[in-house]
Coordinates of C-alpha atoms (C1' of nucleotides) in Angstrom, one line a residue:
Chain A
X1 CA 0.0 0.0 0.0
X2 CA 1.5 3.4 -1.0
X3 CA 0.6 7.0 0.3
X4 CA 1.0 8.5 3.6
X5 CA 1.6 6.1 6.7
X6 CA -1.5 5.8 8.6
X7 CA -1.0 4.0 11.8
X8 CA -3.5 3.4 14.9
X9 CA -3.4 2.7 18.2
X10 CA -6.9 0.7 19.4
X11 CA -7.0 0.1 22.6
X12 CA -10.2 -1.4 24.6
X13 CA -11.8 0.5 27.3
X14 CA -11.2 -1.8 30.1
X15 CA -8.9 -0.2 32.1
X16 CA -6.5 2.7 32.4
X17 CA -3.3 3.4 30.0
X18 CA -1.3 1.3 31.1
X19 CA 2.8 1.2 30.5
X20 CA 2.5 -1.5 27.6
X21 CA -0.1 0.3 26.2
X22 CA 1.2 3.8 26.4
X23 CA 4.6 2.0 25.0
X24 CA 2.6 0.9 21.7
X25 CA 1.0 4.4 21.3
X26 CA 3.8 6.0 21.7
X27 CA 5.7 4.0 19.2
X28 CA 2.7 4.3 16.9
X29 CA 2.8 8.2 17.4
X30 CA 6.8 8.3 16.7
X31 CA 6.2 6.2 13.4
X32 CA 3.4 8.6 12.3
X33 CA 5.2 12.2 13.3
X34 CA 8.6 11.0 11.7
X35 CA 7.3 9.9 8.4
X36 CA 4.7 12.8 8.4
X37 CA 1.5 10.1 8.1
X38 CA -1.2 9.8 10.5
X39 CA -1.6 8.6 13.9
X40 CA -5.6 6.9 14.4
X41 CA -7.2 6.2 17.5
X42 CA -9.3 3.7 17.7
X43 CA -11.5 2.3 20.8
X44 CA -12.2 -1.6 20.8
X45 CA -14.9 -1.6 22.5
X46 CA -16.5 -5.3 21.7
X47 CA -16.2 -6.5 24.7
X48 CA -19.7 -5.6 26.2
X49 CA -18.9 -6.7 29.9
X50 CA -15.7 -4.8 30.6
X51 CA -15.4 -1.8 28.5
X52 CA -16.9 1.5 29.9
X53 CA -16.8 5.2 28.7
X54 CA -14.9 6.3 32.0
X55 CA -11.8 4.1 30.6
X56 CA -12.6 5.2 27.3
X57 CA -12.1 8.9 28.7
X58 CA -9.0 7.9 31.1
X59 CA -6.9 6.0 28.3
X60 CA -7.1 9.4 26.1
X61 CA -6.4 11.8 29.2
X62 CA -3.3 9.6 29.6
X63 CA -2.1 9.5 25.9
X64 CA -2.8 13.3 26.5
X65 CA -0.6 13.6 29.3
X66 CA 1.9 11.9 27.5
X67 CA 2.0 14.4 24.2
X68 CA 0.6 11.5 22.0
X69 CA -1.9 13.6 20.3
X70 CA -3.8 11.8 17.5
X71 CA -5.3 13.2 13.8
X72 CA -8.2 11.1 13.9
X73 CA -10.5 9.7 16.9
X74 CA -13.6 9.5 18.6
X75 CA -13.5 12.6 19.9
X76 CA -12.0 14.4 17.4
X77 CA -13.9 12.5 14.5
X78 CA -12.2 12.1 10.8
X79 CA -12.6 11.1 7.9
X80 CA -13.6 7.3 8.6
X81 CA -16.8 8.7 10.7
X82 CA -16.9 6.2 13.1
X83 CA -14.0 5.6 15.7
X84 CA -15.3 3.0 18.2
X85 CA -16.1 -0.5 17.0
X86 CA -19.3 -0.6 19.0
X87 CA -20.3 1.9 16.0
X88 CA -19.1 -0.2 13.4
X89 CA -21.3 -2.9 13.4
X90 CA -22.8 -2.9 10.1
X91 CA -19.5 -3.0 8.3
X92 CA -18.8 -6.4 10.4
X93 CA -21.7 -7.5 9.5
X94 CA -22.2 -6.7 5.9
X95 CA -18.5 -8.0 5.8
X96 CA -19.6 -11.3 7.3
X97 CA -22.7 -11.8 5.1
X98 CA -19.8 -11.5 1.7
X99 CA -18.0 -14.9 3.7
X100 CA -21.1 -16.6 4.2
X101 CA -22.5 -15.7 0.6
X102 CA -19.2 -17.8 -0.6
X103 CA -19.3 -20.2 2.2
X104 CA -15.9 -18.9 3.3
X105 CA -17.6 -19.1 7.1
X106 CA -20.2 -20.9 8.4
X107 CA -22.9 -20.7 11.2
X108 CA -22.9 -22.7 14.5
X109 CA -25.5 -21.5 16.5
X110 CA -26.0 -17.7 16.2
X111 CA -22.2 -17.1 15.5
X112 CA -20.4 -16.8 12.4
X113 CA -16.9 -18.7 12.2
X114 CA -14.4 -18.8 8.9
X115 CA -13.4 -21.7 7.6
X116 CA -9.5 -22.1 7.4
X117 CA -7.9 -23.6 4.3
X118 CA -5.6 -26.8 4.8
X119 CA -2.6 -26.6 3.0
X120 CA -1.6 -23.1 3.0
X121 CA 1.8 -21.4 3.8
X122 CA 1.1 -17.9 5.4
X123 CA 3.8 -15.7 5.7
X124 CA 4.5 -12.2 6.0
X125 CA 8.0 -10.2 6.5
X126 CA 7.4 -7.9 9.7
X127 CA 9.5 -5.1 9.9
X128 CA 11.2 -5.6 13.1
X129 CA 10.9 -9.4 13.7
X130 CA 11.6 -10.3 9.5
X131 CA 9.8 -13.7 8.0
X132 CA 7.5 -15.6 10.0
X133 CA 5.9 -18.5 8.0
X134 CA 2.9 -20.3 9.7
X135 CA 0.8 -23.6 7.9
X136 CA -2.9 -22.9 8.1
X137 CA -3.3 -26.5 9.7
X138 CA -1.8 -25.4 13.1
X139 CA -4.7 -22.8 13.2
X140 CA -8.4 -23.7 14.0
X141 CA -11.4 -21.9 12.8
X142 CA -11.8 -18.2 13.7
X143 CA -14.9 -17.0 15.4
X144 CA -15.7 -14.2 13.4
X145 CA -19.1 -13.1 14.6
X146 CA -19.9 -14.0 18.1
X147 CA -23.4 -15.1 19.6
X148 CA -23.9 -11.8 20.9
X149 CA -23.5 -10.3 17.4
X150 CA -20.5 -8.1 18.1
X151 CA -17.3 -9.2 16.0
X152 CA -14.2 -10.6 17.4
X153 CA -10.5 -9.2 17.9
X154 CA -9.2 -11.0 15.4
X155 CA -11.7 -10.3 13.1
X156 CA -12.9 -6.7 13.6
X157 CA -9.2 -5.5 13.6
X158 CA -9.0 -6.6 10.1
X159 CA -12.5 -4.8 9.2
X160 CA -11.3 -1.4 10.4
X161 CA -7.8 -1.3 9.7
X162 CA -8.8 -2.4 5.9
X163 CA -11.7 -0.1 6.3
X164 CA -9.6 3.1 7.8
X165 CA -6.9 2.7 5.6
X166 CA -3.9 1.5 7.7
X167 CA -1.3 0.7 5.9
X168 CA 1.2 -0.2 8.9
X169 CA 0.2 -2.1 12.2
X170 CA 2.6 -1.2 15.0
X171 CA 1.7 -3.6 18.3
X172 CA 3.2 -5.7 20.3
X173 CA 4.8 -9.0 19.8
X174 CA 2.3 -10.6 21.7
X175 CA -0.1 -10.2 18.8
X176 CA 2.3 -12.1 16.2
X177 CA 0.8 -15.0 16.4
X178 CA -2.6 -14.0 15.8
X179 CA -0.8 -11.9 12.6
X180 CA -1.6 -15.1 10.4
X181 CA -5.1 -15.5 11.0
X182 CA -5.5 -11.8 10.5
X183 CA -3.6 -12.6 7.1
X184 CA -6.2 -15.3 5.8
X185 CA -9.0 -12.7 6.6
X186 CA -7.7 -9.8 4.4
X187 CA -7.2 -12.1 1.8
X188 CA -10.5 -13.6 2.2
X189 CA -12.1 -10.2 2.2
X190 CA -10.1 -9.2 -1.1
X191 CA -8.6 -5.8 1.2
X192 CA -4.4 -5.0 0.4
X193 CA -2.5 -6.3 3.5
X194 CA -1.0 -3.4 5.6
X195 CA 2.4 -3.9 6.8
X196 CA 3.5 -5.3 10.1
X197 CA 5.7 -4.3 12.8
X198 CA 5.6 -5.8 15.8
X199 CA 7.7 -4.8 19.1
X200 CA 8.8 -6.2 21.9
X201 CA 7.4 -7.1 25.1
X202 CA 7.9 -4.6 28.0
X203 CA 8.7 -7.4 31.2
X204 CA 8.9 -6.7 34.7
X205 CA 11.9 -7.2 37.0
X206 CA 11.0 -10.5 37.0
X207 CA 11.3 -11.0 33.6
X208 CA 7.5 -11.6 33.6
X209 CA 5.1 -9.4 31.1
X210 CA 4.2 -6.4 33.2
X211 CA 1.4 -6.6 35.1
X212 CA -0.5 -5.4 38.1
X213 CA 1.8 -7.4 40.3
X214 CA 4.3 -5.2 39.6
X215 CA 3.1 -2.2 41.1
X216 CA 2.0 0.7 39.2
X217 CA 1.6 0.0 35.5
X218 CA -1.2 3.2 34.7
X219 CA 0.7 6.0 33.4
X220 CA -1.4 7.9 36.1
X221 CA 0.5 6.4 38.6
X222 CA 3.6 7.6 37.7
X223 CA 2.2 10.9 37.1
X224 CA 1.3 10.9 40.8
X225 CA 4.8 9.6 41.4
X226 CA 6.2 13.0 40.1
X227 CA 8.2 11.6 37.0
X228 CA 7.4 14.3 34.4
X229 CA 5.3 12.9 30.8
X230 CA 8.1 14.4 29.3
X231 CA 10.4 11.4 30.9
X232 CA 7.9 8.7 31.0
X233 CA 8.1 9.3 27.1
X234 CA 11.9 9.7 26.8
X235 CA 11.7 6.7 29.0
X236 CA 9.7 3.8 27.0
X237 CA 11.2 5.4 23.8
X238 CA 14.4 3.3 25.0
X239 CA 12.6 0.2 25.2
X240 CA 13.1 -1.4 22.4
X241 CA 14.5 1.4 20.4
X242 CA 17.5 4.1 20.7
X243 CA 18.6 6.7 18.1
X244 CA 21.3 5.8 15.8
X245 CA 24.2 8.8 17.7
X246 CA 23.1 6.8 21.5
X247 CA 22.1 9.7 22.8
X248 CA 19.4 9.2 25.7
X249 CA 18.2 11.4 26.8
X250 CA 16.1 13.4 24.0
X251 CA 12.6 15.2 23.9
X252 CA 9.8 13.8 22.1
X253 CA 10.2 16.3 18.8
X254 CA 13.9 14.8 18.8
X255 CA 12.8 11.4 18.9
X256 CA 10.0 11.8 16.5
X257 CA 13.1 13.4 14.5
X258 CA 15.2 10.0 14.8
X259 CA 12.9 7.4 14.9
X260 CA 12.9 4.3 12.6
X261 CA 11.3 1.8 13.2
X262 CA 13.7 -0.6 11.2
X263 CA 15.9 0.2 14.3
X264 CA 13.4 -1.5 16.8
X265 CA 14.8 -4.8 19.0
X266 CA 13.1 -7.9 18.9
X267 CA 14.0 -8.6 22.9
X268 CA 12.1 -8.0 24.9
X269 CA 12.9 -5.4 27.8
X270 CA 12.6 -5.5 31.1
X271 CA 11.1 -2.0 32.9
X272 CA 14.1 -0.6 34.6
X273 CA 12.7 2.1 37.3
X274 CA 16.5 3.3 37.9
X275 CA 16.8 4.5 34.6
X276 CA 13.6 5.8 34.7
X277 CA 14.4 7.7 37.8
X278 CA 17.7 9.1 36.1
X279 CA 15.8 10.1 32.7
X280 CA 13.5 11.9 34.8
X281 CA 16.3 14.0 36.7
X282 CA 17.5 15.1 33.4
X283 CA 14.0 16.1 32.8
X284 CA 13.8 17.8 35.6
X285 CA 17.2 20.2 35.3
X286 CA 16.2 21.2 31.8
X287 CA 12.9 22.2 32.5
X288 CA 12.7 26.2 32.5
X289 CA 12.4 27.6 35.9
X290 CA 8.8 28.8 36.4
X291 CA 8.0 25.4 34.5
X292 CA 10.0 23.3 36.8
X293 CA 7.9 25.1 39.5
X294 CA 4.6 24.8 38.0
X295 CA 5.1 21.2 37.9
X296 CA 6.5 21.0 41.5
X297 CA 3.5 22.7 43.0
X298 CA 1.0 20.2 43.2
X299 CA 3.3 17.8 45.0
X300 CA 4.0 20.9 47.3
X301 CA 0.2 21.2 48.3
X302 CA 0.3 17.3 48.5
X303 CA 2.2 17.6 51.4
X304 CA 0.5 20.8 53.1
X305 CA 3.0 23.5 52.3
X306 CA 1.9 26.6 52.0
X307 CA 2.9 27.8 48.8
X308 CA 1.0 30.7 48.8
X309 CA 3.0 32.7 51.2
X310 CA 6.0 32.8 49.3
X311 CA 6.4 34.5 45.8
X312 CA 7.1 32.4 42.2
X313 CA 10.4 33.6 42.1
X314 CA 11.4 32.4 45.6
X315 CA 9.7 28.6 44.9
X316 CA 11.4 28.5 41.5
X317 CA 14.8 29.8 43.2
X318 CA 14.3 27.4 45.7
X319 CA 14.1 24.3 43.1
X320 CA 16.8 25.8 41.1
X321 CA 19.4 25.3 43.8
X322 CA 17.6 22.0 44.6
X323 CA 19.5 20.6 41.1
X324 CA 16.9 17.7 40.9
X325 CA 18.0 16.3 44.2
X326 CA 15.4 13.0 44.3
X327 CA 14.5 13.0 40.9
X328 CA 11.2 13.0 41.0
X329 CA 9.5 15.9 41.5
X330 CA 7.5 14.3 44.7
X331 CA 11.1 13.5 46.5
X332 CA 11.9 17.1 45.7
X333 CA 8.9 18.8 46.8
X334 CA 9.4 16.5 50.3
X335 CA 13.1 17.6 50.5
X336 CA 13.3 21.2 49.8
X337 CA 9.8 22.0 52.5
X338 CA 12.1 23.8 54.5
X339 CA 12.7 26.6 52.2
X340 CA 8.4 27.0 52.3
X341 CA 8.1 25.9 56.3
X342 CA 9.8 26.4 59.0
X343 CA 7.4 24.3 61.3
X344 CA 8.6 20.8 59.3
X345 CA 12.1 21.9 60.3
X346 CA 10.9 22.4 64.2
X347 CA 9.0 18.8 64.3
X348 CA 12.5 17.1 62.6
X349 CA 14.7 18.8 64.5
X350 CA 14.5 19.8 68.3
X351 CA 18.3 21.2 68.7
X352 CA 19.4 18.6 71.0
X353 CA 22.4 17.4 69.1
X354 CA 23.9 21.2 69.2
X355 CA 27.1 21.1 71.1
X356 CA 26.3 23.1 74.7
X357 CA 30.2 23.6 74.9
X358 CA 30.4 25.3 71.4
X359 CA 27.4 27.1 71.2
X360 CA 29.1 30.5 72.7
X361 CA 31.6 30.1 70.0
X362 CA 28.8 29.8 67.5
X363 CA 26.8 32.3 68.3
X364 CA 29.3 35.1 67.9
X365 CA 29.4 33.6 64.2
X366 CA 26.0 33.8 63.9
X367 CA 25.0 37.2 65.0
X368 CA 28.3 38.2 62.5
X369 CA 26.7 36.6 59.6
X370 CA 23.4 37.8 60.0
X371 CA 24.5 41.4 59.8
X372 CA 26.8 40.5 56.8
X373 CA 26.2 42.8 53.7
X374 CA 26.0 41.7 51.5
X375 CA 23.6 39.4 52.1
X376 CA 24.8 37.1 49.5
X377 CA 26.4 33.3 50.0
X378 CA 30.3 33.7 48.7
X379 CA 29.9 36.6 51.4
X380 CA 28.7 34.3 54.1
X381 CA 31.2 31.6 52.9
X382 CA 34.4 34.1 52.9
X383 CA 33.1 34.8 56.7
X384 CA 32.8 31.7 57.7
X385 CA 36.4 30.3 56.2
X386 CA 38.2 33.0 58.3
X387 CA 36.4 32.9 61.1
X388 CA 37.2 29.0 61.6
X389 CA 40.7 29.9 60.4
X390 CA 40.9 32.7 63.6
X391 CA 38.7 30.9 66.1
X392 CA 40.3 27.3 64.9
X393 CA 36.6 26.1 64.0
X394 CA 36.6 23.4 60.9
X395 CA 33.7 24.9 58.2
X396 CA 32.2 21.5 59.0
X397 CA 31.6 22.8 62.7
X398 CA 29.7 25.9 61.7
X399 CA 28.0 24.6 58.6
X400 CA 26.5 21.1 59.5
X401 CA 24.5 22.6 63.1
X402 CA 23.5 25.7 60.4
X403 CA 21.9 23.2 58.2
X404 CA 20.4 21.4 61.1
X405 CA 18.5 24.8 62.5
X406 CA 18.0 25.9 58.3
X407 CA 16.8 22.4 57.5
X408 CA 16.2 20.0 59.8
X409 CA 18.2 17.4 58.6
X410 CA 21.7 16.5 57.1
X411 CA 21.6 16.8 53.6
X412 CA 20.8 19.6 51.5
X413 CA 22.0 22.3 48.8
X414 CA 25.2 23.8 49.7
X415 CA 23.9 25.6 53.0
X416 CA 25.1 29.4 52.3
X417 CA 23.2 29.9 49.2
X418 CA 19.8 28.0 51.4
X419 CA 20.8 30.8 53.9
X420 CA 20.9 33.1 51.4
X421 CA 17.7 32.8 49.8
X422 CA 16.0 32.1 53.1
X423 CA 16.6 35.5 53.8
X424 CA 17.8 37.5 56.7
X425 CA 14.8 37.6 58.8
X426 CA 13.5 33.9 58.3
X427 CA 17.4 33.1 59.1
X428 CA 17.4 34.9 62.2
X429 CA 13.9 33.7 63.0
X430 CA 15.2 30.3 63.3
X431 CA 18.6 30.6 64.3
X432 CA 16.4 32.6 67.5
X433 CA 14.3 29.0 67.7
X434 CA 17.4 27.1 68.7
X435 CA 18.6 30.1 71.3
X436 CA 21.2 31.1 69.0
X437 CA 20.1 34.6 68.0
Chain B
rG1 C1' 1.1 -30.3 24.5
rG2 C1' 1.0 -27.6 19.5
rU3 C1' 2.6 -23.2 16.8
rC4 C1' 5.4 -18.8 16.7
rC5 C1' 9.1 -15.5 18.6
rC6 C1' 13.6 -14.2 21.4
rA7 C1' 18.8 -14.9 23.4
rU8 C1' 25.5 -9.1 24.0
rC9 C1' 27.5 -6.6 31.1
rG10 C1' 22.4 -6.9 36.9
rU11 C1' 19.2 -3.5 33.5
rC12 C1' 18.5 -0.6 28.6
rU13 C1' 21.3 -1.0 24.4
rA14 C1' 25.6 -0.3 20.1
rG15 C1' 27.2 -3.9 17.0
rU16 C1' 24.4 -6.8 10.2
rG17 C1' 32.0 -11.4 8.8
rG18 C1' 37.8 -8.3 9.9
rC19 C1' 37.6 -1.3 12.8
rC20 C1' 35.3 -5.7 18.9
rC21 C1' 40.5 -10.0 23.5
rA22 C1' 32.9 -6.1 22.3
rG23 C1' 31.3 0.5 22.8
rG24 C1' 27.7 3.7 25.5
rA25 C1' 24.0 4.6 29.4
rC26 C1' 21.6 3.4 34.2
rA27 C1' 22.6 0.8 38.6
rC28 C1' 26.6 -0.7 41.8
rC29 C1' 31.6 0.1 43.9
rG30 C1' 35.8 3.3 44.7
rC31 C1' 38.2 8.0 44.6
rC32 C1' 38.0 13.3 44.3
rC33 C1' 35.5 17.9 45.5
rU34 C1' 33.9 19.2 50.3
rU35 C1' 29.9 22.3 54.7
rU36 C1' 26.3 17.5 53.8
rC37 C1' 24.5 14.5 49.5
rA38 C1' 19.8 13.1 47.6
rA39 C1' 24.5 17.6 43.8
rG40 C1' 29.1 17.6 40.7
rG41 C1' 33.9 15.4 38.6
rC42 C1' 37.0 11.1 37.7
rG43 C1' 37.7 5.9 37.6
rG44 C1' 36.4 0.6 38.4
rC45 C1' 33.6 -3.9 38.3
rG46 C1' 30.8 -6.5 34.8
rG47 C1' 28.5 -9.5 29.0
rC48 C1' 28.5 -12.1 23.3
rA49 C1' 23.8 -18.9 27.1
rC50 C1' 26.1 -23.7 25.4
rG51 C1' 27.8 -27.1 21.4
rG52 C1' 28.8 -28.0 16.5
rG53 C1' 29.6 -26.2 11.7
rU54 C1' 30.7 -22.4 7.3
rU55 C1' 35.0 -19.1 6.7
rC56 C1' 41.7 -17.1 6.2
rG57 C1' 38.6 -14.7 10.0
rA58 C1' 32.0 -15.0 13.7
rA59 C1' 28.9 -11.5 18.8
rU60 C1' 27.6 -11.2 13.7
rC61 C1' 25.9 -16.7 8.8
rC62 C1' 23.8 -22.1 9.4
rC63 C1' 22.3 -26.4 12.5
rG64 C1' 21.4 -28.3 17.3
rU65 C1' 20.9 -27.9 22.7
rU66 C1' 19.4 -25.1 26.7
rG67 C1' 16.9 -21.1 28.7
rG68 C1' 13.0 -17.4 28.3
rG69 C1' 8.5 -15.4 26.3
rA70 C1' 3.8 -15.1 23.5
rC71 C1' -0.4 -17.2 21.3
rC72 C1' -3.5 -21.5 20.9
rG73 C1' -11.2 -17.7 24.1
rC74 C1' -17.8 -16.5 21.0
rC75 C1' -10.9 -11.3 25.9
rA76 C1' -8.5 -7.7 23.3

RNA sequence: GGUCCCAUCGUCUAGUGGCCCAGGACACCGCCCUUUCAAGGCGGCGGCACGGGUUCGAAUCCCGUUGGGACCGCCA
């Protein structure tokens, strides 16, 4: 089939996007941006019992989240009318009724089943995977039409993508084996076969397909996890696929850019949450400051901070010196509260572990540097180098109890620029907590 | 059980007969920086599943073995 590559992503509305799923679309999308075709959505929605218009909704919100926008859909409509199989029926039928006319299918009871030929080598060359070959004697009859009068998988996914015009299915390798049966039914129903490309599994740690026992699996979930959809994309882009320079970390214009799918793996790959954690960070450092901070608020709130006493600029400077510490942005929200409460630093910290024997010492230092002027961090550095150099105080003695009474805890940004951007009062507020202002 | 698919460091991968006694990234470990690491810099560990071929030469081609996986539903 010539012309412009139109490609679809169909899932069925019995659950939310979930990481296989969102993989497939995604590969689907990259496919259809790079060779400047089009990306279809379509909803299987056959199976009367599970499928719902809430998962319907949820699975688009998610491809949405993730910047896989589509040309075509039910929502959006297009040129094939009809997006959802549920209103496709009469094709099905009137597709059906050709097979039974030639007695291609039969009846058995109220369904409608095809009759497979014996004898006949099916093959097709996918694009990742190469030649599979398959004799039709291994297969059994297809259900085409089931009792309840909606159409199969197997067989409605040939109706619509002959019917819609795709010229390229992109899915994953667990649908291979079905490929062939798919095969006999275009060529039953006289349509062109579209080209195949199947990709790889995505596995758990376990090596296991993913699944719920895994933990999350919903794209949602890592939403709510604080990994950016900008990362999540960047993310399952590497499975099964890199561009041809190695470079990994990429946005999803750049990848759209270097994609080929002749470059796909046939392994499949395990999800790696590491690597995901890392793609994430490097998310999170590009992002443009007020971005970065728009994205960080929710998780703020999340945690009860109170965001709106301190101004943009403030919150963004605060995640600026946080340099993706956690690299999520729910592990940076939860480590940089101090800079937005000073009541989370009280309840980890009481004081205790300040030295009573060094606190005079201390103190002179501290009433020094808050009336230093400039009120800037290489300022409050130089003091504090000569002042341990004078007084024989290591930096590490006047530092470390100055992020404990800043922070609460042990670990954060380098302490003089926190100070700094704290600010003179707060600074002396709670230097004044601790009895040493 | 039948059919199909897969097989390079722990993980994601580069590699399509000589450039590979296998390269990169994450993770891990170590060192450095140093006021801390959850930041940064540098380095290290670690792999072609196995056995036969083919070839002057194989991670790359062929066969087999083993090990994984998928499908075999009137689910998709």
């Amino acid at each position: 089939m010539e012309g412009p590559v139109r490609v679809r992503f169909a899932p069925s509305p019995t659950g939310a996007l979930h990481i296989g799923g969102a993989h497939t679309a995604l590969f689907n999308w990259l496919w259809a941006r790079h060779t400047g075709g089009q990306f279809i959505l379509r909803i299987e929605d056959t199976d009367l019992q599970r499928s719902t218009k809430e998962f319907e909704e949820t699975i688009l919100a998610g491809m949405n989240w993730l910047g896989l926008d589509w040309d075509e859909g039910p929502d959006i409509g297009g040129p094939c009318l009809f997006y959802r199989q549920s209103e496709r029926q009469d094709l099905y039928r009137e597709h059906a009724n050709r097979l039974l006319e030639t007695g291609m299918a039969y009846r058995e009871g109220e369904a409608v089943i095809f009759r497979v030929p014996q004898g006949v080598e099916i093959s097709f060359d996918d694009v990742v995977y190469g030649r599979v070959n398959v004799m039709s004697e291994t297969l059994k009859d297809i259900v085409l039409m089931k009792s309840d009068g909606m159409p199969t998988y197997n067989y409605a996914v040939v109706v619509d993508d002959a019917t819609m015009g795709i010229n390229m299915v992109i899915r994953g390798e667990d649908h291979i084996s079905n490929t062939p049966k798919q095969l006999l039914l275009y060529d039953a129903l006289g349509f062109g076969r579209p080209n195949f490309g199947h990709l790889p599994m995505i596995l758990g740690t376990d090596k296991k397909k993913l699944s719920k026992r895994h933990g999350a699996t919903s794209v949602y979930e890592y939403r709510d996890m604080g990994y950016l959809p900008d990362a999540v994309f960047n993310f399952l882009a590497l499975l099964g696929w890199c561009p041809r320079d190695g470079r990994e970390v990429f946005s999803r214009e750049e990848a759209a850019k270097l994609f080929e799918i002749q470059r796909v793996t046939k392994r499949a790959a395990v999800f790696d949450i590491d690597k995901l954690n890392f793609i994430n960070q490097e998310h999170v450092k590009a992002l443009p400051k007020m971005e970065r901070l728009e994205m960080t608020l929710p998780f703020w709130k999340d945690i009860s901070m109170p965001v709106d006493c301190h101004s943009p600029a403030y919150l963004a400077d605060a995640l600026e010196l946080m340099e993706g510490r956690g690299q999520t942005l729910k592990r940076m929200a939860e480590f940089s509260d101090y800079f937005l409460s000073f009541d989370v630093v009280k309840n980890r910290y009481d004081g205790s572990a300040l030295d009573e024997a060094k606190k005079p010492v201390l103190r002179r230092f501290y009433k020094e540097l808050l009336e230093i002027d400039p009120w800037k961090a290489e300022a409050m550095e130089a003091l504090a180098r000569n002042w341990g150099e004078t007084e024989g105080i290591a930096l590490k003695e006047i530092a470390m109890p100055l992020r404990y009474m800043l922070t609460g805890g042990k670990v954060s940004p380098g302490i003089f620029h926190v100070a700094e951007l704290l600010g003179r009062e707060e600074l002396k507020c709670r230097l004044a907590h601790y009895g040493m202002a």
